[in-house]
Amino acid sequence: MHKAIILINIIAQMLFFKHLNATDFNADSIVNQVKIYSTENPELAAVYCHKIFTQFKNNPNDTLAFSYHIAMSDYKKGIGLTNDALAHADTALNIANSMQNYSWSISAMLAKSSILTTSGNYSEAFKVIEKAKTLSLRTKKPENIIQCYLNYGDIYKELGRSKEAIEKKNEATALAKKYNTKLAESYKSLGSTQFYFGLYQDALKSYYEGLIAAEHLLDTSQIISITKNIGLIYRELGDFDKALTQLNDAMLLAQKTNKISEIAEILNIIGGVYIKFSRPKQALSYYNQSLALREKLNLKQSCIKTLSNLARTYLKLRQNDYAIKALQRAINLSKEVGDPITEANTQTDMGNTFLQLGNYAQALKQYLIALKIRQSYGKAEDIAKSMINIALVYRNLGLTQNALKYALDAKKTLENLEVKPDLKIYVFRNLGNIYLDKKDYAQAIAAYQKALELSEKKGDDILLTSILKNIAQAYLDWGNIRKARNTASQAAKIAIRNNQNQVLADIYNTLGNVEKKAKNYDLAIRHFTNAAQKYKSSANPTGEALCYRKIGEIYTIKKDFELAYNFINTSISTGWKIKNPYLVAYGFKSLYELEYKKENYKKALEYYQKHISIKDSIENAKHNESNLEAHINLELDKTKNEIKLIEAEVESLRTKVQLDKERIKKQKAQRNFLITIVLLLLFIAATTVFFYIQKKKLSQFQQEKYDELARINNELNRYRKELEQTIKTKDKLFSIIAHDLRSPFTGLLGFSEILSQKADELSIEEVKDYSHNIYLSASNILMLTENLLHWAKSQSGRIKLSPTEVDIQNLINDAIAVASIAAKEKNIQIQHSIKEPYKLVADYDTLLTVIRNLLSNAVKFTPSGGKVSVEVLKEMNSLKIKISDTGVGIEPENLNKLFKLDGYTTKGTNSESGTGLGLIICKEFTEANGGKIEVASTIGKGTTFTITLPLKND
């Protein structure tokens, strides 16, 4: 029926547009209209899409084709047909790619990612955004790059991952600042994400930054939107005056600029502010104004939301019939829109209303209707929501086993699904509540703990405090007062830190219950008093009265009957005033206990009779239907039968499709037979060719394998040689440590021992001689240790060169200064010949080590009275440094062993020891600086080492 209504509406809208002149056509403007109406009024969005298509038929071109498919993707997304929406987005993307229009491509990819996010396919959405970001970076489009980061954040927000969501939004904001574009939008998006995760102060800061940016650009739309959001934050923070001030500012600007849809939205939000602060009559006025404007603008989805708000307000005013009528209008509108998901949501709202009214059978019926719709059109998370709603009805009826079944089904439905954590938290909390009703405290706490873990990951402090309160209550009911107190105290700290007055009131109430049970009565009174004050500031008279009654009960225990009577009577008076029969009934019960304690039994009996009378009236109101449970079971059976019928229809349809396939298969059999013969002949020919090619490929493959094996063998041989060299290196190192490093230490220890024990007996000459020997041993140790360290660093790759301009004369003077100490001992002259100042680019420290080692070796192998000379020569683009000595020389057969670790070592002319490491370091450091080292020697005449280094290019 409602499909026919939609069709009539579409035809009417199409006739309305027919009079428009083709010259008035603006594709971009119409696409924007589709975005607005795709969810608000899908039939109108369909008319706009048809208008673009008509223009395309009259004037086919890529621009209109792209606009049409983008518009259709929005329209299909709006009515929940995500597969169709994705198909249109892909077509738009193909058009953009064929035109090499990168801006279009990015727009299409962002549209596609939005559809995937809506459908819950977050992993694919990430991939598409990544492609859009890559293209945006390549084409240097900062606005698109920023939008990609904002979209990333939105997906993480959907997943409940607060840290990643805010990080991405911060990256977008940083880019917006850098490129001075989309700044207001980025700050607004960041603020909305922070608001979503309960970070109200951070959100306020972001919104105000965004407001400054919007005002700088005179962007009225953003100013209105951000000011409106600031009002929402103040509403959540419980600041009524500031919330209204911000919303009224937004309203004035919207009125000045004639933005009717914004005015309607602001009126709706102001209604919500009055509801939060328990002023339903004022809220009703604003909701009605909002509804009137939205009906005028034909914004049907927004009308549905406002009608739901009106229903909740009517319930608070106890105008139940009006509440149900408002929701029935919402259901009819959802059918007109043709959006089954919205209809399911509205049916759920109707179920919530009946649940609140205590009409459990009707509530269950509405929830089952919603479940049926969601099973056909909704996502798994929507189905789980309906299951939890059904569980809530059964819980209210005291049928905990049925409630548990549906709650567990909801939990199972969401297992292994990537959904918003809020829903899983909601399921686990309800599961915990049901276990608590069953007095299965361990299972209840386990369920609450699971909800707590998810809340911690989400970073939502409001949820954390609320769940901790649930856990505290479970521990209290279980009799574990210590854990109940600790958990409630933890919740209180978080609530105080975040200024959560309403939640804090509940926690103080829980702490009061804990201390009352622990018989810490004075502390319990303090907690209940704090709770009552918080309830009062949050305009919650029920909570306030409840706390006063509990304080009165404690004073009864303490036998302070006057105070007890005053507090309990205040609670009863509030109950009568706000028409809460529970407060009145249990207040009379508390007065009965007070009078009984006073031994005034007659008065006690009067109060008890009043308690029973009101309690019975409450129970009668709950069970005013005959055979309620049988009625509920009947409704369940009906729904199950409907679901089975639908399943049977699906199975029947599937069977029909299978039969059609078989019939088509038989019709094609004869044709296929002839085709098969032809194909067989082709196959034989193809097989022959194939085997020939395969044989050739096999031969080529075998050759490749042979080459690969040869390469592997070569690699293995190389690794073997490297391993052998490594083993030799290790053995040499151990040899140096075991022998060459030990020997000088032995001498040092021996001479120092003689000096320490026989200093008084030795002559001055002997002391000098021993001291000199100690000095020589220490010098040898230092030189050997330095060489070992240099060599170890070079082997591990930790030598870091820092090339700078090096003055060669200064370098050689520094090296000679070190070597001259040992030279004086042997009466050896060190001379240098540097004709002009030379400079080159090299690492100073490693080059100094090379020169110093070569000078040390020259002194070591030159007899007393000999000579060591240093000469610097320039040749073309290189510099040669020659270090010569008049020493003993090196045999020709040993020259090739000098620069190897397992090579040639010998003692100096005064029996100085050596390891051979010095020359190895010289070679490695010279080559590291881009040079080379050579040696020439004659036995009995001396040795010359030549270092060649590249000169600095001027």
PDB file of C-alpha atoms in Angstrom, residues 84 178 258 267 373 410-411 452 463 501 541 552 577 616 650 727 770 799 832 894 899 903 919:
ATOM      1  CA  ASP A  84      23.008  -0.411  -5.662  1.00  0.00           C
ATOM      2  CA  LYS A 178      49.106  24.664   7.031  1.00  0.00           C
ATOM      3  CA  ASN A 258      16.487  32.706   6.589  1.00  0.00           C
ATOM      4  CA  LEU A 267      14.155  24.405  18.046  1.00  0.00           C
ATOM      5  CA  ILE A 373      11.770  -5.859   9.552  1.00  0.00           C
ATOM      6  CA  ALA A 410      22.160 -10.834  20.782  1.00  0.00           C
ATOM      7  CA  LYS A 411      25.673 -11.470  22.083  1.00  0.00           C
ATOM      8  CA  LEU A 452      34.079  -2.197  31.193  1.00  0.00           C
ATOM      9  CA  LEU A 463      30.177   4.813  30.417  1.00  0.00           C
ATOM     10  CA  ASN A 501      26.852  15.365  38.428  1.00  0.00           C
ATOM     11  CA  PRO A 541      13.379  14.707  42.499  1.00  0.00           C
ATOM     12  CA  GLY A 552      15.511   8.422  57.508  1.00  0.00           C
ATOM     13  CA  LYS A 577       3.983  15.631  44.373  1.00  0.00           C
ATOM     14  CA  ASP A 616      -1.129  -3.721  45.435  1.00  0.00           C
ATOM     15  CA  VAL A 650      12.644 -17.777   0.214  1.00  0.00           C
ATOM     16  CA  ILE A 727      86.731 -17.763  12.677  1.00  0.00           C
ATOM     17  CA  TYR A 770     111.305   0.523  37.386  1.00  0.00           C
ATOM     18  CA  ILE A 799      82.759   3.751  12.958  1.00  0.00           C
ATOM     19  CA  HIS A 832     108.782  16.396   8.265  1.00  0.00           C
ATOM     20  CA  ASN A 894     106.360 -10.759   4.310  1.00  0.00           C
ATOM     21  CA  PHE A 899      97.562  -5.954   6.147  1.00  0.00           C
ATOM     22  CA  GLY A 903      99.634 -12.173   8.799  1.00  0.00           C
ATOM     23  CA  LEU A 919      98.416  -1.801  10.035  1.00  0.00           C
TER      24      LEU A 919
END
